[in-house]
Every structure is written in structure tokens, then in C-alpha cells.
mmCIF file of C-alpha atoms and ligand atoms in Angstrom:
data_model
loop_
_atom_site.group_PDB
_atom_site.id
_atom_site.type_symbol
_atom_site.label_atom_id
_atom_site.label_comp_id
_atom_site.label_asym_id
_atom_site.label_seq_id
_atom_site.Cartn_x
_atom_site.Cartn_y
_atom_site.Cartn_z
ATOM 1 C CA MET A 1 -4.591 -22.442 -27.566
ATOM 2 C CA ASN A 2 -7.481 -22.014 -25.123
ATOM 3 C CA VAL A 3 -9.529 -18.891 -24.714
ATOM 4 C CA TYR A 4 -7.986 -17.987 -21.340
ATOM 5 C CA LYS A 5 -4.488 -18.097 -22.754
ATOM 6 C CA LEU A 6 -5.621 -15.941 -25.686
ATOM 7 C CA ASN A 7 -7.133 -13.380 -23.336
ATOM 8 C CA GLU A 8 -4.053 -13.370 -21.192
ATOM 9 C CA ASP A 9 -1.816 -12.791 -24.192
ATOM 10 C CA LYS A 10 -4.064 -9.960 -25.333
ATOM 11 C CA LEU A 11 -4.020 -8.400 -21.869
ATOM 12 C CA LYS A 12 -0.231 -8.542 -21.795
ATOM 13 C CA GLU A 13 -0.025 -6.933 -25.225
ATOM 14 C CA GLU A 14 -2.390 -4.144 -24.165
ATOM 15 C CA LEU A 15 -0.458 -3.671 -20.945
ATOM 16 C CA ARG A 16 2.586 -2.747 -23.014
ATOM 17 C CA HIS A 17 0.785 0.284 -24.453
ATOM 18 C CA ALA A 18 -1.237 1.294 -21.434
ATOM 19 C CA LEU A 19 1.493 3.403 -19.879
ATOM 20 C CA ASP A 20 2.182 5.400 -23.077
ATOM 21 C CA ARG A 21 -1.527 5.885 -23.564
ATOM 22 C CA GLU A 22 -1.884 7.192 -20.025
ATOM 23 C CA GLU A 23 -4.503 4.625 -19.088
ATOM 24 C CA PHE A 24 -3.368 4.191 -15.480
ATOM 25 C CA CYS A 25 -4.540 6.311 -12.608
ATOM 26 C CA LEU A 26 -4.030 6.332 -8.868
ATOM 27 C CA LEU A 27 -6.724 6.450 -6.242
ATOM 28 C CA TYR A 28 -5.877 7.394 -2.676
ATOM 29 C CA GLN A 29 -7.339 5.793 0.437
ATOM 30 C CA PRO A 30 -7.109 7.749 3.710
ATOM 31 C CA LYS A 31 -5.389 6.458 6.845
ATOM 32 C CA LEU A 32 -6.630 7.862 10.132
ATOM 33 C CA ASN A 33 -4.573 8.339 13.274
ATOM 34 C CA LEU A 34 -6.730 6.788 16.019
ATOM 35 C CA LYS A 35 -5.408 8.981 18.820
ATOM 36 C CA THR A 36 -6.029 12.301 17.125
ATOM 37 C CA GLY A 37 -8.807 11.184 14.780
ATOM 38 C CA ARG A 38 -7.017 13.017 12.005
ATOM 39 C CA LEU A 39 -5.937 12.077 8.515
ATOM 40 C CA CYS A 40 -2.275 11.042 8.740
ATOM 41 C CA GLY A 41 -1.631 9.469 5.372
ATOM 42 C CA VAL A 42 -2.991 7.824 2.257
ATOM 43 C CA GLU A 43 -2.281 4.642 0.331
ATOM 44 C CA ALA A 44 -1.914 4.954 -3.443
ATOM 45 C CA LEU A 45 -3.860 2.219 -5.271
ATOM 46 C CA ILE A 46 -3.543 1.789 -9.011
ATOM 47 C CA ARG A 47 -6.409 1.386 -11.495
ATOM 48 C CA TRP A 48 -6.294 0.676 -15.246
ATOM 49 C CA GLU A 49 -8.879 2.641 -17.186
ATOM 50 C CA HIS A 50 -9.123 0.327 -20.159
ATOM 51 C CA PRO A 51 -10.720 1.939 -23.249
ATOM 52 C CA GLU A 52 -12.956 -1.106 -23.909
ATOM 53 C CA ARG A 53 -13.008 -3.177 -20.749
ATOM 54 C CA GLY A 54 -13.580 -0.316 -18.307
ATOM 55 C CA ILE A 55 -11.797 -0.070 -14.961
ATOM 56 C CA ILE A 56 -9.516 -3.045 -14.315
ATOM 57 C CA SER A 57 -8.540 -3.913 -10.735
ATOM 58 C CA PRO A 58 -4.844 -4.305 -9.879
ATOM 59 C CA LEU A 59 -5.627 -7.866 -8.780
ATOM 60 C CA ASP A 60 -6.441 -8.601 -12.439
ATOM 61 C CA PHE A 61 -3.411 -7.053 -14.099
ATOM 62 C CA ILE A 62 -0.511 -6.825 -11.612
ATOM 63 C CA PRO A 63 0.310 -10.552 -12.030
ATOM 64 C CA ALA A 64 0.486 -10.132 -15.836
ATOM 65 C CA ALA A 65 2.542 -6.971 -15.371
ATOM 66 C CA GLU A 66 4.943 -8.925 -13.165
ATOM 67 C CA GLU A 67 5.254 -11.765 -15.670
ATOM 68 C CA THR A 68 6.014 -9.424 -18.566
ATOM 69 C CA GLY A 69 8.326 -7.115 -16.622
ATOM 70 C CA MET A 70 5.952 -4.199 -17.322
ATOM 71 C CA ILE A 71 5.640 -3.857 -13.541
ATOM 72 C CA LEU A 72 8.995 -2.049 -13.519
ATOM 73 C CA PRO A 73 7.984 0.979 -15.633
ATOM 74 C CA ILE A 74 4.475 0.877 -14.125
ATOM 75 C CA GLY A 75 5.869 0.733 -10.586
ATOM 76 C CA GLU A 76 8.144 3.662 -11.332
ATOM 77 C CA TRP A 77 5.202 5.637 -12.700
ATOM 78 C CA VAL A 78 3.249 4.876 -9.500
ATOM 79 C CA LEU A 79 6.112 6.053 -7.289
ATOM 80 C CA ARG A 80 6.640 9.250 -9.271
ATOM 81 C CA THR A 81 2.940 10.110 -9.536
ATOM 82 C CA ALA A 82 2.331 9.451 -5.832
ATOM 83 C CA CYS A 83 5.329 11.552 -4.735
ATOM 84 C CA GLU A 84 4.340 14.426 -7.030
ATOM 85 C CA GLN A 85 0.772 14.275 -5.705
ATOM 86 C CA ASN A 86 1.905 14.348 -2.092
ATOM 87 C CA LYS A 87 4.182 17.308 -2.790
ATOM 88 C CA ALA A 88 1.319 19.096 -4.592
ATOM 89 C CA TRP A 89 -0.938 18.614 -1.540
ATOM 90 C CA GLN A 90 1.754 20.034 0.735
ATOM 91 C CA GLU A 91 2.162 23.052 -1.521
ATOM 92 C CA LYS A 92 -1.586 23.530 -1.433
ATOM 93 C CA GLY A 93 -1.281 23.902 2.342
ATOM 94 C CA LEU A 94 -2.727 20.582 3.539
ATOM 95 C CA SER A 95 -1.204 19.133 6.713
ATOM 96 C CA PRO A 96 1.674 16.901 5.630
ATOM 97 C CA MET A 97 0.653 13.284 5.075
ATOM 98 C CA ILE A 98 2.568 10.093 4.553
ATOM 99 C CA MET A 99 2.108 8.621 1.085
ATOM 100 C CA ALA A 100 2.173 4.819 1.081
ATOM 101 C CA VAL A 101 3.038 3.029 -2.151
ATOM 102 C CA ASN A 102 2.799 -0.728 -2.764
ATOM 103 C CA LEU A 103 5.957 -2.334 -4.098
ATOM 104 C CA SER A 104 6.032 -5.488 -6.170
ATOM 105 C CA ALA A 105 8.638 -8.169 -5.459
ATOM 106 C CA CYS A 106 10.103 -7.558 -8.937
ATOM 107 C CA GLN A 107 10.910 -3.976 -7.962
ATOM 108 C CA LEU A 108 12.729 -5.066 -4.822
ATOM 109 C CA PHE A 109 14.842 -7.599 -6.672
ATOM 110 C CA VAL A 110 15.958 -5.412 -9.537
ATOM 111 C CA ASP A 111 19.164 -3.398 -9.074
ATOM 112 C CA GLY A 112 18.945 0.276 -8.390
ATOM 113 C CA LEU A 113 15.610 0.576 -6.559
ATOM 114 C CA ALA A 114 17.077 2.826 -3.871
ATOM 115 C CA GLU A 115 18.716 5.060 -6.480
ATOM 116 C CA LYS A 116 15.443 5.280 -8.378
ATOM 117 C CA VAL A 117 13.542 6.223 -5.212
ATOM 118 C CA GLN A 118 16.163 8.856 -4.400
ATOM 119 C CA SER A 119 15.943 10.445 -7.844
ATOM 120 C CA ILE A 120 12.131 10.479 -7.748
ATOM 121 C CA LEU A 121 12.256 12.220 -4.355
ATOM 122 C CA ASP A 122 14.784 14.734 -5.667
ATOM 123 C CA GLU A 123 12.759 15.462 -8.784
ATOM 124 C CA SER A 124 9.444 15.777 -6.996
ATOM 125 C CA GLY A 125 10.899 17.734 -4.068
ATOM 126 C CA LEU A 126 9.143 15.457 -1.547
ATOM 127 C CA ALA A 127 10.988 14.924 1.752
ATOM 128 C CA PRO A 128 11.743 11.205 2.305
ATOM 129 C CA GLU A 129 9.845 10.964 5.598
ATOM 130 C CA TYR A 130 6.596 11.496 3.671
ATOM 131 C CA LEU A 131 7.049 8.358 1.567
ATOM 132 C CA GLU A 132 6.302 4.880 2.892
ATOM 133 C CA LEU A 133 6.943 1.701 0.912
ATOM 134 C CA GLU A 134 4.614 -1.221 1.609
ATOM 135 C CA ILE A 135 6.202 -4.628 1.181
ATOM 136 C CA THR A 136 4.741 -8.069 1.919
ATOM 137 C CA GLU A 137 6.134 -11.027 3.781
ATOM 138 C CA SER A 138 6.238 -13.187 0.671
ATOM 139 C CA MET A 139 8.674 -10.699 -0.884
ATOM 140 C CA THR A 140 11.096 -11.033 1.970
ATOM 141 C CA MET A 141 11.695 -14.780 1.952
ATOM 142 C CA ASP A 142 15.101 -14.305 0.356
ATOM 143 C CA VAL A 143 16.534 -12.438 3.317
ATOM 144 C CA ASP A 144 20.078 -12.139 1.976
ATOM 145 C CA SER A 145 19.003 -10.248 -1.127
ATOM 146 C CA VAL A 146 16.257 -8.159 0.448
ATOM 147 C CA LEU A 147 17.958 -6.967 3.617
ATOM 148 C CA PRO A 148 20.632 -4.811 1.890
ATOM 149 C CA VAL A 149 17.959 -3.164 -0.281
ATOM 150 C CA LEU A 150 15.842 -2.322 2.751
ATOM 151 C CA HIS A 151 18.843 -0.875 4.562
ATOM 152 C CA LYS A 152 19.639 1.308 1.556
ATOM 153 C CA LEU A 153 16.054 2.553 1.485
ATOM 154 C CA LYS A 154 16.191 3.329 5.209
ATOM 155 C CA GLN A 155 19.384 5.321 4.630
ATOM 156 C CA ILE A 156 17.489 7.508 2.186
ATOM 157 C CA GLY A 157 15.015 8.155 4.984
ATOM 158 C CA VAL A 158 11.822 6.634 3.599
ATOM 159 C CA ARG A 159 9.527 4.522 5.788
ATOM 160 C CA ILE A 160 8.978 0.811 5.272
ATOM 161 C CA SER A 161 5.796 -1.004 6.216
ATOM 162 C CA MET A 162 5.041 -4.740 6.315
ATOM 163 C CA ASP A 163 1.726 -5.165 4.495
ATOM 164 C CA ASP A 164 -0.828 -7.979 4.918
ATOM 165 C CA PHE A 165 0.836 -8.910 8.173
ATOM 166 C CA GLY A 166 0.019 -12.380 9.452
ATOM 167 C CA THR A 167 -0.771 -13.950 6.084
ATOM 168 C CA GLY A 168 2.786 -14.820 4.999
ATOM 169 C CA PHE A 169 5.632 -16.894 6.369
ATOM 170 C CA SER A 170 8.266 -16.391 9.063
ATOM 171 C CA SER A 171 6.718 -13.092 10.082
ATOM 172 C CA LEU A 172 8.342 -12.943 13.483
ATOM 173 C CA TYR A 173 11.794 -13.350 12.022
ATOM 174 C CA HIS A 174 11.101 -10.425 9.698
ATOM 175 C CA LEU A 175 9.917 -8.230 12.536
ATOM 176 C CA LYS A 176 13.159 -8.810 14.343
ATOM 177 C CA GLU A 177 15.612 -8.571 11.460
ATOM 178 C CA PHE A 178 14.118 -6.058 9.056
ATOM 179 C CA PRO A 179 14.417 -2.265 9.306
ATOM 180 C CA ILE A 180 10.675 -1.648 9.220
ATOM 181 C CA ASP A 181 8.684 1.165 10.788
ATOM 182 C CA SER A 182 5.197 -0.258 10.859
ATOM 183 C CA ILE A 183 3.067 -3.290 10.235
ATOM 184 C CA LYS A 184 -0.334 -3.476 8.648
ATOM 185 C CA ILE A 185 -2.722 -6.063 10.097
ATOM 186 C CA ASP A 186 -4.373 -7.894 7.224
ATOM 187 C CA ARG A 187 -8.058 -7.356 6.556
ATOM 188 C CA SER A 188 -8.758 -11.071 7.030
ATOM 189 C CA PHE A 189 -8.130 -10.664 10.811
ATOM 190 C CA VAL A 190 -9.700 -7.235 11.169
ATOM 191 C CA ARG A 191 -12.904 -8.307 9.438
ATOM 192 C CA ASN A 192 -13.937 -10.626 12.291
ATOM 193 C CA CYS A 193 -12.205 -9.018 15.248
ATOM 194 C CA THR A 194 -15.496 -8.258 16.983
ATOM 195 C CA ASN A 195 -17.290 -11.563 16.409
ATOM 196 C CA ASP A 196 -14.564 -14.207 16.421
ATOM 197 C CA SER A 197 -12.582 -14.545 19.635
ATOM 198 C CA LYS A 198 -9.585 -16.043 17.832
ATOM 199 C CA ASP A 199 -9.342 -13.108 15.424
ATOM 200 C CA ALA A 200 -9.768 -10.746 18.374
ATOM 201 C CA THR A 201 -6.853 -12.423 20.141
ATOM 202 C CA ILE A 202 -4.682 -12.307 17.030
ATOM 203 C CA VAL A 203 -5.353 -8.600 16.452
ATOM 204 C CA LYS A 204 -4.731 -7.701 20.117
ATOM 205 C CA THR A 205 -1.547 -9.757 20.216
ATOM 206 C CA ILE A 206 -0.154 -8.228 17.013
ATOM 207 C CA ILE A 207 -0.743 -4.742 18.435
ATOM 208 C CA VAL A 208 0.986 -5.502 21.759
ATOM 209 C CA MET A 209 3.893 -7.239 20.067
ATOM 210 C CA ALA A 210 4.388 -4.467 17.511
ATOM 211 C CA HIS A 211 4.457 -1.827 20.231
ATOM 212 C CA GLN A 212 6.971 -3.775 22.297
ATOM 213 C CA LEU A 213 9.171 -3.881 19.199
ATOM 214 C CA GLN A 214 8.718 -0.086 18.775
ATOM 215 C CA LEU A 215 6.713 -0.519 15.587
ATOM 216 C CA GLU A 216 3.554 1.322 14.648
ATOM 217 C CA VAL A 217 0.466 -0.714 13.796
ATOM 218 C CA ILE A 218 -2.206 0.007 11.248
ATOM 219 C CA ALA A 219 -5.367 -2.000 10.672
ATOM 220 C CA GLU A 220 -6.641 -2.328 7.096
ATOM 221 C CA GLY A 221 -10.168 -3.152 5.955
ATOM 222 C CA VAL A 222 -11.938 -1.344 8.800
ATOM 223 C CA GLU A 223 -15.559 -1.350 7.679
ATOM 224 C CA PHE A 224 -17.668 -0.965 10.816
ATOM 225 C CA LYS A 225 -17.830 1.315 13.819
ATOM 226 C CA ASP A 226 -17.411 -1.629 16.230
ATOM 227 C CA HIS A 227 -14.120 -2.530 14.499
ATOM 228 C CA LEU A 228 -12.969 1.018 15.121
ATOM 229 C CA VAL A 229 -13.981 0.916 18.791
ATOM 230 C CA PHE A 230 -12.200 -2.416 19.265
ATOM 231 C CA LEU A 231 -9.029 -1.098 17.620
ATOM 232 C CA GLN A 232 -9.089 2.093 19.686
ATOM 233 C CA GLN A 233 -9.598 0.144 22.915
ATOM 234 C CA ASN A 234 -6.613 -1.992 22.028
ATOM 235 C CA LEU A 235 -4.432 1.019 21.199
ATOM 236 C CA CYS A 236 -3.974 0.398 17.486
ATOM 237 C CA ASP A 237 -2.228 3.480 16.039
ATOM 238 C CA GLU A 238 -3.936 3.906 12.683
ATOM 239 C CA ALA A 239 -6.832 2.565 10.647
ATOM 240 C CA GLN A 240 -7.836 2.429 7.008
ATOM 241 C CA GLY A 241 -11.018 1.116 5.436
ATOM 242 C CA TYR A 242 -14.434 1.740 3.940
ATOM 243 C CA LEU A 243 -15.734 3.045 7.296
ATOM 244 C CA PHE A 244 -13.741 6.193 6.598
ATOM 245 C CA SER A 245 -13.506 6.158 2.818
ATOM 246 C CA LYS A 246 -12.978 4.037 -0.258
ATOM 247 C CA PRO A 247 -9.950 4.855 -2.397
ATOM 248 C CA VAL A 248 -10.772 8.173 -4.139
ATOM 249 C CA PRO A 249 -9.332 10.407 -6.873
ATOM 250 C CA PRO A 250 -7.072 13.231 -5.642
ATOM 251 C CA VAL A 251 -9.635 16.064 -5.984
ATOM 252 C CA GLU A 252 -12.146 14.149 -3.941
ATOM 253 C CA LEU A 253 -9.672 13.469 -1.151
ATOM 254 C CA VAL A 254 -9.279 17.166 -0.476
ATOM 255 C CA ASN A 255 -13.051 17.550 -0.238
ATOM 256 C CA ILE A 256 -13.618 14.700 2.198
ATOM 257 C CA ILE A 257 -10.943 15.633 4.755
ATOM 258 C CA PRO A 258 -13.318 17.642 6.996
ATOM 259 C CA ILE A 259 -15.951 14.863 6.890
ATOM 260 C CA LEU A 260 -13.366 12.143 7.546
ATOM 261 C CA GLU A 261 -12.140 13.740 10.687
ATOM 262 C CA GLU A 262 -15.627 13.672 12.213
ATOM 263 C CA VAL A 263 -16.106 9.859 12.029
HETATM 264 P P1 C2E B 1 -3.548 -4.160 -0.556
HETATM 265 O O1 C2E B 1 -2.214 -3.502 -0.595
HETATM 266 O O2 C2E B 1 -3.818 -5.118 0.546
HETATM 267 O O3 C2E B 1 -4.602 -2.963 -0.582
HETATM 268 C C1 C2E B 1 -5.815 -2.989 0.113
HETATM 269 C C2 C2E B 1 -6.969 -3.379 -0.773
HETATM 270 O O4 C2E B 1 -8.155 -3.482 0.025
HETATM 271 C C3 C2E B 1 -7.297 -2.352 -1.849
HETATM 272 O O5 C2E B 1 -7.800 -3.058 -2.970
HETATM 273 C C4 C2E B 1 -8.394 -1.522 -1.200
HETATM 274 O O6 C2E B 1 -9.228 -0.854 -2.129
HETATM 275 C C5 C2E B 1 -9.151 -2.595 -0.460
HETATM 276 N N1 C2E B 1 -9.858 -2.076 0.724
HETATM 277 C C6 C2E B 1 -9.554 -0.987 1.460
HETATM 278 N N2 C2E B 1 -10.406 -0.841 2.494
HETATM 279 C C7 C2E B 1 -11.268 -1.864 2.429
HETATM 280 C C8 C2E B 1 -12.404 -2.269 3.234
HETATM 281 O O7 C2E B 1 -12.760 -1.646 4.227
HETATM 282 N N3 C2E B 1 -13.042 -3.401 2.848
HETATM 283 C C9 C2E B 1 -12.672 -4.123 1.754
HETATM 284 N N4 C2E B 1 -13.390 -5.199 1.448
HETATM 285 N N5 C2E B 1 -11.612 -3.770 0.976
HETATM 286 C C10 C2E B 1 -10.926 -2.660 1.308
HETATM 287 P P2 C2E B 1 -7.330 -2.713 -4.455
HETATM 288 O O8 C2E B 1 -7.193 -1.233 -4.616
HETATM 289 O O9 C2E B 1 -8.213 -3.464 -5.380
HETATM 290 O O10 C2E B 1 -5.876 -3.320 -4.507
HETATM 291 C C11 C2E B 1 -5.679 -4.702 -4.427
HETATM 292 C C12 C2E B 1 -4.229 -5.055 -4.296
HETATM 293 O O11 C2E B 1 -3.517 -4.707 -5.483
HETATM 294 C C13 C2E B 1 -3.535 -4.299 -3.180
HETATM 295 O O12 C2E B 1 -3.818 -4.947 -1.953
HETATM 296 C C14 C2E B 1 -2.085 -4.386 -3.610
HETATM 297 O O13 C2E B 1 -1.540 -5.623 -3.228
HETATM 298 C C15 C2E B 1 -2.210 -4.361 -5.130
HETATM 299 N N6 C2E B 1 -1.894 -3.012 -5.627
HETATM 300 C C16 C2E B 1 -2.679 -1.907 -5.680
HETATM 301 N N7 C2E B 1 -2.018 -0.852 -6.207
HETATM 302 C C17 C2E B 1 -0.765 -1.300 -6.491
HETATM 303 C C18 C2E B 1 0.421 -0.694 -7.047
HETATM 304 O O14 C2E B 1 0.468 0.519 -7.348
HETATM 305 N N8 C2E B 1 1.522 -1.493 -7.186
HETATM 306 C C19 C2E B 1 1.520 -2.809 -6.824
HETATM 307 N N9 C2E B 1 2.638 -3.527 -6.990
HETATM 308 N N10 C2E B 1 0.434 -3.409 -6.287
HETATM 309 C C20 C2E B 1 -0.687 -2.665 -6.123
HETATM 310 CA CA1 CA B 2 -0.969 -2.189 0.626
HETATM 311 CA CA1 CA B 3 -4.530 -7.109 2.418
HETATM 312 CA CA1 CA B 4 -2.651 -4.740 2.490
#
């Protein structure tokens, strides 16, 4: 057995206990409405605070969580924690925000996702319009199984967003057939939208197309002021990225709202 396999097995074993030991936490990254300049939502992003290894990025443990099936209880914890947090902010008197949560393909394909979402909303007291589920194109390849799930989720009243738009397959088909509310332009296009004319064209075209299909558009990975200006000029609805804020713990989010809205 090689050392990588050993490490991977150890990681999977530790992953099994991490939830019970309360080693996961959520950070929240602001989304700004570009017309009003105001905070309109946040995306919940998971972190694993490992007792020995320190903070582990989701990119380094979500695949193992998917392979072991641990993604199901972890994903449920993420949904519940994010909904409870959003409700707590509303009760604190903050302007209502939309909480976006990333779904894993495993969650979409297991029976009872819509029922689970409904019971989490009921228990947390969060109204469905304040929850948005981010899915990716790669998860939607199997149209016949995914479409009924998405329709069930829409019946509950939650929002659905197509994440990492432009990096997957058959995107245009999905835009037409799927009950989605918004699309998120992948960071790989946004990153060069002001210095690469092809990326600029792609970003502009996605925005125009989305609007013609009555979808909202959000740009992710906005790091520089000139990205923001470009997106505003091209009527992108929302933006998210380090220019405004990195993902932050809940207490910090409340503190940065006034600063955010001045960018
Ligand atoms: P994603 O959904 O595409 O999330 C955006 C990632 O880009 C986040 O990385 C975020 O911290 C980072 N980011 C945001 N703004 C900027 C920017 O301006 N510049 C740069 N360079 N990066 C930026 P993070 O938090 O490491 O998450 C990575 C991926 O892990 C996410 O990509 C998502 O696919 C997955 N993930 C995160 N949380 C969850 C979760 O709760 N459940 C599931 N299933 N997946 C999750
Ligand atoms: Ca996302
Ligand atoms: Ca992305
Ligand atoms: Ca994304």
C-alpha cells in the first residue's frame, strides 16, 4: 500500500468522526447586488477544523466525503446550519438575505432530498425564498433523474442556481430545460474579463443570454475594481469575490456589512 492510499484511508476514517466531534464550520461569503450596491446574500462554504492538520479546504475532503457517503450527513448539517444562521440574522434585524448552499451530486441523487429540505426549513423557521441551492452542470447530465428532483425543490419554493457556469457540458440545454433562477459565471472567465477579449465576450454573452431567458446572473471570483466596473457596465446582477470580502465567520459578517456597502 502506498503512502497516498494510507493517507486517504486515514482521512476517510477521520471524516467519519468529524461531524460528531463538531469539527466542521461554515464561513459565509457576501454577494453584492450591483444595482443597489447592497448585500443581497451569502454563500455558505464549509471548512474542516482538523485537530492536528489545521484547517482543511473542502477541495481536499469533499471528494473523500463523496466516496464514503459521509457527504450525506455532512451536507445535511451544512443545510441545517446555514438555514438556522440565516434565520438568526433575520431575527437580529438584518435585511433579509438569500443563503446559498452548495449541493453535492450525491445529495441530488439520493431519495428524499426535497423532503429533507422541507423539514429543515420547517424546523429552522426560514422561509423558502431565502434559501438557494447551488448545483453544477456536471451533476445534471442525467436529466431524467435530476429534473423531477429540481421540480420538487421548486415546488417547495427554494431557489436553484447553476454554479460554475460555462465549465461543464450541455449548458444551453440545461438553461432551457431546468427550473433554475440564476446562473453563476465561473471565476475562470471573470478573472480575465478585462484583459482577454475572448473572456470579455464570453462574460458579456452569458449575461445577455441569461437575461433574455429571465435568469439572474452572478459573477464569482471578482477580485479587482476593474472587474466590478466591467460587470456593472454589462448589467450583471450580482457579484461575489475577494474585492468585497473573503468567506468569513458569522460574527464577522455582521461587522463588515457597513464597509461592504461602500465598495
Ligand atoms: P465554489 O462553489 O465554486 O465556491 C467558490 C470558491 O472560490 C470558494 O472556495 C471561495 O472561497 C473561492 N473564492 C471566492 N471568491 C474568490 C476570489 O475572488 N478569488 C479566488 N481566487 N477565489 C475566490 P472554497 O471555499 O475553498 O470552496 C471550494 C469548493 O468546495 C466550492 O467551489 C464548492 O464546490 C465546494 N464546497 C464548499 N463548501 C461546500 C459544501 O458545503 N458542500 C459541498 N458539496 N461543496 C462545498
Ligand atoms: Ca458555489
Ligand atoms: Ca467556481
Ligand atoms: Ca462556483
